[in-house]
Amino acid sequence: MNEQIDLQAIKGIIRRQKILFLVTFASIFTLSVIVAFVLPPVYRSQSTILIEEQQIPQEFVQTTITSYVEERLQVITQQILSRPRLLEIINQFNLYPDMRDRFTTEEIVQKMRDAINFEMINTEVTDRRTGRSTTATIAFSLAYEGENPSTVQKVTNKLTSLYLEANLKTREQRASNITTFLEKELKNLKEKIGEQESKISQFKQQHGQELPEYRSVNMQALSRLNQQIDQAAMQIRSQQERKIYLEGQLANVDPLLPVVTDEGKTVMNPRERLKYLRLQLISLQSRLSDKHPDVKRMIGEIAELETKVGDTNDSLGKIKRLKDSEDRLAILKGKLGPKHPDVIKLEKEIKLLKQQIEKQQSQTAINAASENNPENPAYINLKTQIASATMEINSLKQEKKRIEEKINHYQQLIDNIPLVEKEYNDLIRDQQTDQAKYQEIMNKLLEAKVSQEMEESQQAERFTIIDPALTPERPAKPNRLAIVLIGFVLALGAGVGLAAVRENLNDAIKTEEELGRLTGLPVLTSIPLMESDKERRQKRNKKLIVVLILGLVIALGLLLFHLYVMPLDILTLKLQRKFSRL
């Protein structure tokens, strides 16, 4: 019973709200159909570019382009989507001609930016260094949308070529910039190292053996000189002891040979004999004249001895003899008187002694020279050894003095080493640092040149077109069928909704049950709707019009589907093929 009531209520609602539902549905659906087929077709052409890794393994050649491909693609995209570059493409292909009079240049450029679609193609790969799974960009797609299929394909190819050229140009420019930069740095470092070497050379010339590297050499030289000076001192002491010994030996050796008599006997020393004879001659001359034979004989013997030994200085003996004679003269004068022969003889002897002393004092220098002519070989040998020892001592002293000067020199060098070591080490450290940096830059420059050659020969990472842009055969936008279906759903929903709202807002009594509930009285009977012939004809005409309108709508839909979506014959073949498979 309730279901019959509900069905009757639904029928009543449909009967009452069918006009509103149909008008709303037809309006919205018609509008969606118009929109779907009024929108202009948009064609899309797309190309796919593969990112190939460098052809030479990185273990052999390291590339200098260290940026990620995603970063470089973003940079290239910003370069290509720049306003000057897009304006150049717009002018080249005469894009958006109908917009140039109504929109600004910036708006046209922005429309082209919106029409370009750049999308990266990523995949899961295994990182060679870490062995972990990661996402890597292996390719990217580039698409352009427009109203002309041929122009869309040309613009897409132009954009693709710009990406390829920009990638090559960017990589080659970066490799060239790196090489140029490294060459400049290498040149600056070379000049700096040259200046450092000049400073070090001047420093070495200025300080010589005061440099720290000569420390061990100076220490060895100082040690060797100390040993030499010890040896020289020891040799000097040895020679001095030898000289003293020789001088002692010389003191016991007579420089003259002893006098040998006719009988072969050795008498006193000739020098002593000469001194003795000179005193005896004075004694004889005080008693005898110079013509006396004994005086002549003695004078001859003295002359012979003087010829042999030279003149000797016996003035000391004569002075003693003179003093003694003067004492005896005073005694004899007191005892014997001044005329006594002994007194006269003694006075004469004193006179002769005085004459001899005065004469010898004037010839002292001559006699000293004559005494340096010894004839004893032993004496001469000792004198020679003493002279040799003296010369050796003097030579050793000079050598010792020279060694001491060298020791002072090397000691001064060693003392100055700590003073120059810090400055010298600073210069060496700076030079070593610059040389290490120079070698590092040199290695990097060689790698950069190899990498640049690899980039120029296109053996490095490069973009390859694997799916070139084609002329689209059908538009990518709009999806007319989807728009129609969406319009159908929206129209249906809007019609039902408006009908439901209107039904809820209607306060009229629609059934006998509502009348009974409102009045509280039983409903005895109901009178059905009574239609005249004219009303029935009008109702039939309305149904016929509705059928005709639906037929026209269906025909129009099929026509639009045939023109803008798919030919009906193709649709028929597809449907037959699909049903045959079932």
XYZ file of C-alpha atoms in Angstrom:
582
model
C 0.000 0.000 0.000
C 2.825 2.419 0.983
C 4.727 1.583 -2.213
C 1.581 2.364 -4.254
C 1.337 5.638 -2.381
C 4.957 6.404 -2.994
C 4.788 5.559 -6.636
C 1.668 7.646 -6.983
C 3.465 10.503 -5.195
C 6.411 10.188 -7.537
C 4.152 10.135 -10.532
C 2.457 13.216 -9.152
C 5.753 14.988 -8.698
C 6.821 14.103 -12.232
C 3.522 15.234 -13.595
C 3.675 18.521 -11.717
C 7.403 19.336 -12.234
C 8.093 17.809 -15.667
C 7.992 21.168 -17.410
C 10.563 22.687 -15.054
C 12.748 19.589 -15.283
C 12.657 19.450 -19.058
C 13.336 23.150 -19.477
C 16.275 23.062 -17.055
C 17.737 19.875 -18.507
C 17.366 21.037 -22.082
C 18.910 24.424 -21.358
C 21.970 23.129 -19.561
C 22.532 20.208 -21.876
C 22.126 22.380 -24.940
C 24.539 24.880 -23.490
C 27.120 22.165 -22.797
C 26.752 20.812 -26.300
C 27.204 24.279 -27.737
C 30.259 24.877 -25.574
C 31.728 21.511 -26.503
C 31.475 22.164 -30.190
C 32.107 25.871 -30.189
C 35.481 25.668 -28.479
C 38.287 25.806 -31.073
C 40.419 22.688 -31.509
C 43.847 22.731 -29.872
C 46.612 20.587 -31.349
C 49.563 19.290 -29.403
C 52.931 18.191 -30.772
C 55.456 16.543 -28.478
C 59.036 15.373 -28.728
C 61.004 13.221 -26.328
C 64.739 13.809 -25.707
C 66.932 11.127 -24.154
C 69.754 12.156 -21.791
C 72.707 9.956 -22.745
C 75.635 9.490 -20.392
C 79.153 10.313 -21.578
C 80.596 7.772 -24.000
C 83.959 7.502 -22.209
C 83.851 5.931 -18.718
C 84.384 8.390 -15.896
C 87.231 6.219 -14.561
C 89.262 7.396 -17.593
C 88.024 10.944 -18.098
C 86.314 13.060 -15.473
C 83.983 15.716 -16.802
C 84.278 19.256 -15.461
C 80.494 19.760 -15.635
C 79.520 18.820 -12.105
C 76.011 20.260 -11.985
C 73.021 17.934 -12.017
C 71.091 17.506 -15.259
C 67.891 18.715 -13.557
C 69.628 21.949 -12.628
C 70.984 22.468 -16.135
C 67.578 21.723 -17.663
C 65.968 24.317 -15.423
C 68.620 26.853 -16.462
C 68.127 26.059 -20.154
C 64.354 26.272 -19.738
C 64.610 29.706 -18.200
C 66.877 30.804 -21.056
C 64.524 29.511 -23.754
C 61.382 30.829 -22.061
C 62.871 34.280 -21.788
C 60.896 37.053 -23.436
C 63.435 37.868 -26.232
C 63.774 34.235 -27.234
C 59.985 33.622 -27.286
C 59.393 36.852 -29.227
C 61.883 35.661 -31.807
C 59.953 32.380 -32.187
C 56.592 34.208 -32.285
C 57.815 36.473 -35.063
C 59.467 33.621 -36.949
C 56.274 31.485 -37.101
C 53.747 34.356 -36.981
C 52.065 33.019 -33.868
C 48.943 34.540 -32.268
C 48.254 37.014 -35.097
C 44.731 37.749 -33.845
C 46.046 38.705 -30.383
C 48.605 41.286 -31.431
C 46.081 44.091 -31.767
C 44.184 43.347 -28.570
C 46.804 42.139 -26.085
C 50.159 43.390 -24.925
C 53.430 41.728 -25.864
C 53.881 40.441 -22.346
C 50.458 38.789 -22.398
C 51.210 37.112 -25.752
C 54.562 35.872 -24.420
C 52.865 34.554 -21.288
C 50.279 32.734 -23.438
C 53.094 31.045 -25.322
C 54.790 30.109 -22.034
C 51.496 28.489 -20.947
C 51.305 26.622 -24.271
C 54.778 25.071 -23.764
C 54.838 21.989 -21.601
C 58.174 20.743 -20.249
C 58.154 17.499 -18.298
C 61.016 15.381 -16.961
C 60.926 11.596 -17.223
C 62.323 9.945 -14.121
C 62.995 6.352 -13.250
C 64.357 4.346 -10.365
C 68.070 3.508 -10.779
C 70.824 2.157 -8.535
C 73.487 4.641 -7.485
C 76.921 3.303 -8.512
C 78.678 4.919 -5.572
C 76.266 4.107 -2.742
C 74.451 1.111 -4.234
C 71.139 2.567 -3.106
C 68.041 2.980 -5.204
C 67.417 6.547 -6.263
C 65.417 8.538 -8.758
C 67.235 9.804 -11.845
C 66.154 11.859 -14.814
C 66.784 9.849 -17.986
C 64.779 11.908 -20.500
C 62.395 14.798 -20.824
C 59.477 15.656 -23.057
C 58.736 18.962 -24.713
C 55.320 19.846 -26.104
C 53.641 22.840 -27.618
C 49.926 23.454 -28.113
C 48.301 25.574 -30.788
C 45.495 25.837 -33.287
C 47.502 25.018 -36.416
C 48.872 21.427 -36.560
C 51.723 22.253 -38.928
C 52.807 25.307 -36.948
C 52.632 23.362 -33.701
C 54.963 20.713 -35.111
C 57.437 23.341 -36.390
C 57.450 25.266 -33.119
C 58.015 22.045 -31.165
C 60.967 21.129 -33.380
C 62.344 24.661 -32.960
C 62.085 24.438 -29.191
C 63.705 20.992 -29.246
C 66.617 22.238 -31.328
C 67.035 25.186 -28.974
C 67.294 22.809 -26.018
C 69.922 20.711 -27.814
C 71.944 23.766 -28.897
C 71.689 25.359 -25.466
C 72.891 22.179 -23.796
C 75.919 21.861 -26.102
C 76.702 25.546 -25.866
C 76.368 25.567 -22.091
C 78.608 22.554 -21.622
C 81.261 23.782 -24.069
C 81.153 27.279 -22.593
C 81.555 25.943 -19.060
C 84.417 23.659 -20.086
C 86.096 26.547 -21.934
C 85.593 28.916 -18.986
C 87.092 26.385 -16.582
C 90.114 25.858 -18.860
C 90.637 29.616 -19.274
C 90.312 30.185 -15.546
C 92.791 27.422 -14.714
C 95.291 28.725 -17.309
C 95.075 32.194 -15.786
C 95.518 30.838 -12.270
C 98.455 28.719 -13.471
C 100.114 31.767 -15.052
C 99.680 33.816 -11.869
C 101.085 30.989 -9.753
C 104.060 30.616 -12.111
C 104.868 34.315 -11.784
C 104.452 34.089 -8.016
C 106.757 31.070 -7.812
C 109.322 32.941 -9.924
C 109.206 35.865 -7.498
C 109.549 33.451 -4.564
C 112.577 31.793 -6.193
C 114.199 35.204 -6.749
C 113.645 36.128 -3.095
C 115.098 32.799 -1.956
C 118.089 33.207 -4.283
C 118.780 36.697 -2.957
C 118.338 35.466 0.588
C 120.822 32.639 -0.005
C 123.341 35.025 -1.570
C 122.921 37.385 1.375
C 123.250 34.799 4.134
C 125.292 32.014 2.450
C 126.361 29.425 5.004
C 124.097 30.934 7.676
C 121.201 28.969 6.162
C 119.761 26.091 8.218
C 120.715 23.554 5.544
C 124.390 24.320 6.272
C 124.010 23.625 10.007
C 125.437 20.102 9.859
C 128.163 21.194 7.418
C 129.196 24.061 9.713
C 129.125 21.780 12.748
C 131.327 19.253 10.967
C 133.719 22.009 9.828
C 133.841 23.421 13.373
C 134.535 19.996 14.823
C 137.253 19.402 12.210
C 138.848 22.805 12.945
C 138.793 22.134 16.692
C 140.637 18.904 16.038
C 143.109 20.761 13.816
C 143.722 23.464 16.411
C 144.270 20.810 19.083
C 146.758 19.111 16.792
C 148.472 22.450 16.055
C 148.709 23.269 19.794
C 150.120 19.861 20.460
C 152.644 20.264 17.631
C 153.623 23.704 18.932
C 154.235 22.296 22.411
C 156.209 19.451 20.880
C 158.355 21.844 18.831
C 158.858 24.155 21.810
C 159.993 21.204 23.933
C 162.304 20.151 21.114
C 163.671 23.665 20.817
C 164.312 23.834 24.537
C 166.007 20.491 24.368
C 168.156 21.621 21.413
C 169.040 24.893 23.118
C 170.124 22.871 26.137
C 172.258 20.715 23.879
C 173.634 23.818 22.182
C 174.682 25.312 25.490
C 177.003 22.365 26.045
C 178.549 22.452 22.577
C 181.434 24.836 21.666
C 180.775 26.484 18.318
C 184.568 26.359 17.550
C 186.796 23.372 17.170
C 189.501 22.887 19.890
C 193.248 23.849 19.036
C 195.436 20.936 18.216
C 199.211 21.268 18.977
C 202.016 20.052 16.759
C 202.229 17.076 18.973
C 198.530 16.311 18.277
C 197.294 17.390 21.739
C 194.133 19.325 22.115
C 194.643 22.423 24.166
C 192.199 25.086 25.206
C 189.585 26.603 23.055
C 191.011 28.942 20.327
C 188.686 31.684 21.486
C 189.898 31.240 25.065
C 193.449 30.989 23.748
C 192.972 34.244 21.860
C 191.716 35.958 25.001
C 194.652 34.551 26.969
C 197.211 35.638 24.375
C 195.759 39.153 24.179
C 196.214 39.574 27.970
C 199.730 38.079 27.742
C 200.544 40.475 24.897
C 199.530 43.455 27.046
C 201.767 42.109 29.808
C 204.702 41.676 27.386
C 204.192 45.111 25.795
C 204.337 46.675 29.267
C 207.848 45.173 29.726
C 209.150 44.815 26.174
C 209.117 46.901 23.044
C 206.998 46.032 20.033
C 210.067 44.873 18.167
C 210.947 42.231 20.666
C 210.804 38.746 19.113
C 208.449 37.405 21.787
C 206.074 40.281 21.186
C 206.173 39.774 17.432
C 205.627 36.041 17.794
C 202.690 36.560 20.094
C 201.203 39.217 17.772
C 201.535 36.785 14.888
C 199.841 34.004 16.848
C 197.010 36.374 17.852
C 196.530 37.417 14.233
C 196.376 33.799 13.171
C 193.736 33.018 15.830
C 191.678 36.111 14.924
C 191.670 34.952 11.316
C 190.361 31.572 12.419
C 187.739 32.512 15.044
C 187.177 36.115 14.150
C 187.323 38.934 16.621
C 186.073 37.978 20.114
C 184.754 40.201 22.784
C 187.129 39.805 25.779
C 186.465 43.262 27.100
C 185.035 41.869 30.323
C 188.309 40.043 31.101
C 190.300 43.147 30.224
C 188.104 45.314 32.451
C 188.649 42.898 35.328
C 192.320 42.874 34.535
C 192.341 46.722 34.397
C 190.605 46.997 37.764
C 192.963 44.510 39.322
C 196.011 46.317 37.854
C 194.763 49.655 39.109
C 194.428 48.180 42.636
C 197.893 46.708 42.565
C 199.247 50.011 41.153
C 197.902 51.933 44.086
C 199.477 49.450 46.522
C 202.843 49.402 44.739
C 202.955 53.201 44.533
C 202.497 53.411 48.293
C 205.226 50.854 48.972
C 207.728 51.394 46.170
C 207.214 54.930 44.964
C 206.165 56.159 41.492
C 209.585 55.570 39.900
C 209.932 51.961 40.764
C 210.218 49.768 37.649
C 207.330 47.562 38.693
C 205.141 50.652 39.172
C 206.137 52.035 35.778
C 205.524 48.639 34.176
C 202.108 48.407 35.821
C 201.146 51.951 34.687
C 202.108 51.094 31.132
C 200.077 47.891 31.303
C 197.043 49.849 32.597
C 197.410 52.309 29.731
C 197.492 49.530 27.155
C 194.459 47.848 28.737
C 192.475 51.061 28.531
C 193.417 51.476 24.871
C 192.400 47.861 24.119
C 189.068 48.223 25.977
C 188.183 51.404 24.091
C 189.156 49.817 20.804
C 187.099 46.648 21.462
C 184.022 48.638 22.516
C 184.030 50.338 19.108
C 184.237 46.980 17.342
C 181.561 45.151 19.409
C 179.115 44.938 16.562
C 181.789 43.628 14.214
C 182.940 41.076 16.755
C 179.305 39.938 17.424
C 178.886 39.174 13.734
C 182.148 37.265 13.654
C 181.011 35.110 16.588
C 178.068 33.860 14.534
C 180.341 31.898 12.303
C 180.834 28.707 14.181
C 182.854 25.875 12.673
C 181.825 23.014 14.971
C 179.482 20.688 12.896
C 177.598 19.592 15.998
C 177.036 23.202 16.967
C 175.971 24.108 13.474
C 173.595 21.112 13.370
C 172.027 22.112 16.680
C 171.707 25.715 15.538
C 170.058 24.519 12.322
C 167.603 22.286 14.211
C 166.797 25.140 16.603
C 166.195 27.479 13.690
C 164.048 24.824 12.009
C 162.109 24.297 15.229
C 161.658 28.055 15.559
C 160.384 28.310 12.015
C 158.107 25.347 12.562
C 156.780 26.920 15.757
C 156.121 30.211 13.957
C 154.428 28.378 11.088
C 152.289 26.375 13.508
C 151.350 29.538 15.394
C 150.289 31.176 12.155
C 148.306 28.065 11.218
C 146.739 28.048 14.679
C 145.799 31.697 14.306
C 144.269 30.975 10.920
C 142.320 28.020 12.353
C 141.110 30.183 15.255
C 139.856 32.756 12.779
C 138.012 30.014 10.911
C 136.564 28.678 14.167
C 135.291 32.136 15.052
C 133.870 32.433 11.552
C 132.027 29.101 11.691
C 130.870 29.730 15.259
C 129.421 33.048 14.139
C 127.676 31.267 11.243
C 126.186 28.697 13.641
C 125.061 31.438 16.043
C 123.347 33.315 13.184
C 121.446 30.255 11.870
C 118.508 30.566 14.353
C 118.215 34.258 13.474
C 117.749 33.598 9.731
C 116.033 30.220 10.065
C 112.529 31.613 10.685
C 112.587 33.984 7.711
C 114.177 31.318 5.502
C 111.618 28.684 6.544
C 108.800 31.150 5.821
C 110.162 31.682 2.303
C 110.596 27.936 1.723
C 107.118 27.199 3.133
C 105.521 29.780 0.857
C 107.415 28.385 -2.134
C 106.433 24.791 -1.332
C 102.804 25.832 -0.851
C 102.769 27.653 -4.182
C 104.499 24.727 -5.918
C 101.975 22.247 -4.504
C 99.145 24.505 -5.582
C 100.796 24.939 -8.999
C 101.005 21.168 -9.450
C 97.402 20.768 -8.340
C 96.224 23.434 -10.792
C 98.366 21.851 -13.526
C 96.697 18.466 -12.990
C 93.265 20.077 -12.997
C 94.120 21.991 -16.171
C 95.134 18.782 -17.953
C 91.885 17.153 -16.869
C 89.929 20.238 -17.943
C 91.553 20.213 -21.411
C 90.730 16.534 -21.873
C 87.197 17.197 -20.687
C 86.921 20.159 -23.090
C 88.039 17.988 -26.000
C 85.487 15.398 -24.936
C 82.769 18.069 -24.877
C 83.783 19.443 -28.296
C 83.751 15.943 -29.818
C 80.326 15.341 -28.199
C 81.582 12.319 -26.293
C 80.253 13.695 -23.024
C 76.696 13.676 -21.753
C 74.370 14.773 -24.553
C 70.719 15.072 -25.515
C 69.367 12.783 -28.257
C 65.946 13.019 -29.851
C 64.293 9.622 -29.622
C 60.763 10.771 -30.410
C 60.687 13.726 -32.814
C 57.718 16.049 -32.981
C 55.071 15.060 -35.537
C 52.192 16.919 -37.090
C 49.134 16.083 -34.929
C 46.318 14.384 -36.797
C 43.582 15.261 -34.330
C 43.176 17.961 -31.714
C 44.228 17.251 -28.157
C 41.716 19.713 -26.760
C 38.838 20.066 -26.046
C 37.403 16.616 -25.233
C 34.010 17.286 -26.667
C 32.447 13.963 -25.680
C 33.525 14.495 -22.074
C 32.057 17.977 -22.113
C 28.768 16.654 -23.488
C 28.630 13.869 -20.919
C 29.444 16.255 -18.136
C 26.795 18.632 -19.469
C 24.306 15.779 -19.529
C 25.027 14.879 -15.902
C 24.894 18.508 -14.828
C 21.634 19.078 -16.707
C 20.072 15.980 -15.222
C 21.184 16.905 -11.718
C 20.081 20.517 -12.094
C 16.651 19.498 -13.417
C 16.041 17.006 -10.606
C 17.311 19.469 -8.014
C 15.189 22.361 -9.165
C 12.130 20.087 -9.410
C 12.702 18.821 -5.872
C 13.118 22.328 -4.502
C 10.016 23.562 -6.251
C 7.985 20.537 -5.058
C 9.055 21.160 -1.447
C 8.128 24.827 -1.668
C 4.631 24.029 -3.088
C 2.026 24.148 -0.177
C -0.957 22.943 -2.281
C -2.912 19.742 -1.289
C -1.903 17.118 -3.767
C -3.617 13.828 -2.526
C -6.693 12.654 -0.645
C -4.516 11.554 2.269
C -3.093 15.078 2.712
C -6.628 16.490 2.655
C -7.796 13.977 5.311
C -4.782 14.718 7.575
C -5.305 18.465 7.319
C -9.161 18.474 7.866
C -9.428 15.455 10.200
C -12.470 14.354 8.223
C -12.846 11.344 6.014
C -12.688 11.895 2.216
C -15.838 10.410 0.724
C -14.878 10.489 -2.960
C -12.521 12.156 -5.544
C -13.371 13.549 -8.976
C -10.777 12.679 -11.718
C -9.513 15.235 -14.211
C -11.948 15.693 -17.001
C -10.391 16.745 -20.368
C -12.205 18.051 -23.364
C -11.386 17.032 -26.984
C -9.534 20.244 -27.546
C -7.333 19.675 -24.493
C -6.566 16.129 -25.563
C -5.534 17.345 -29.047
C -3.304 20.017 -27.544
C -1.688 17.422 -25.307
C -1.034 15.083 -28.220
C 0.495 17.912 -30.246
C 2.809 18.762 -27.403
C 4.042 15.168 -27.207
C 4.623 15.144 -30.938
C 6.650 18.371 -30.696
C 8.715 16.943 -27.921
C 9.450 13.836 -29.953
C 10.450 15.940 -32.916
C 12.717 18.087 -30.784
C 14.375 15.018 -29.318
C 14.841 13.625 -32.790
C 16.434 16.860 -33.975
C 18.681 16.944 -30.942
C 19.815 13.377 -31.549
C 20.431 14.086 -35.212
C 22.354 17.215 -34.380
C 24.449 15.316 -31.809
C 25.274 12.598 -34.311
C 26.241 15.216 -36.866
C 28.541 17.018 -34.430
C 30.021 13.708 -33.312
C 30.675 12.806 -36.920
C 32.327 16.152 -37.648
C 34.363 16.830 -34.507
C 34.874 13.510 -32.723
C 34.826 10.519 -34.998
C 33.207 9.661 -38.309
C 30.131 7.563 -37.813
C 31.288 4.867 -40.222
C 34.492 4.419 -38.207
C 32.454 4.334 -35.037
C 30.245 1.696 -36.615
C 33.233 -0.436 -37.590
C 34.710 -0.177 -34.115
C 31.429 -1.131 -32.512
C 31.029 -4.119 -34.857
C 34.600 -5.248 -34.122
C 33.986 -4.922 -30.395
C 30.720 -6.797 -30.466
C 32.224 -9.525 -32.653
C 34.833 -10.180 -29.992
C 32.101 -10.613 -27.433
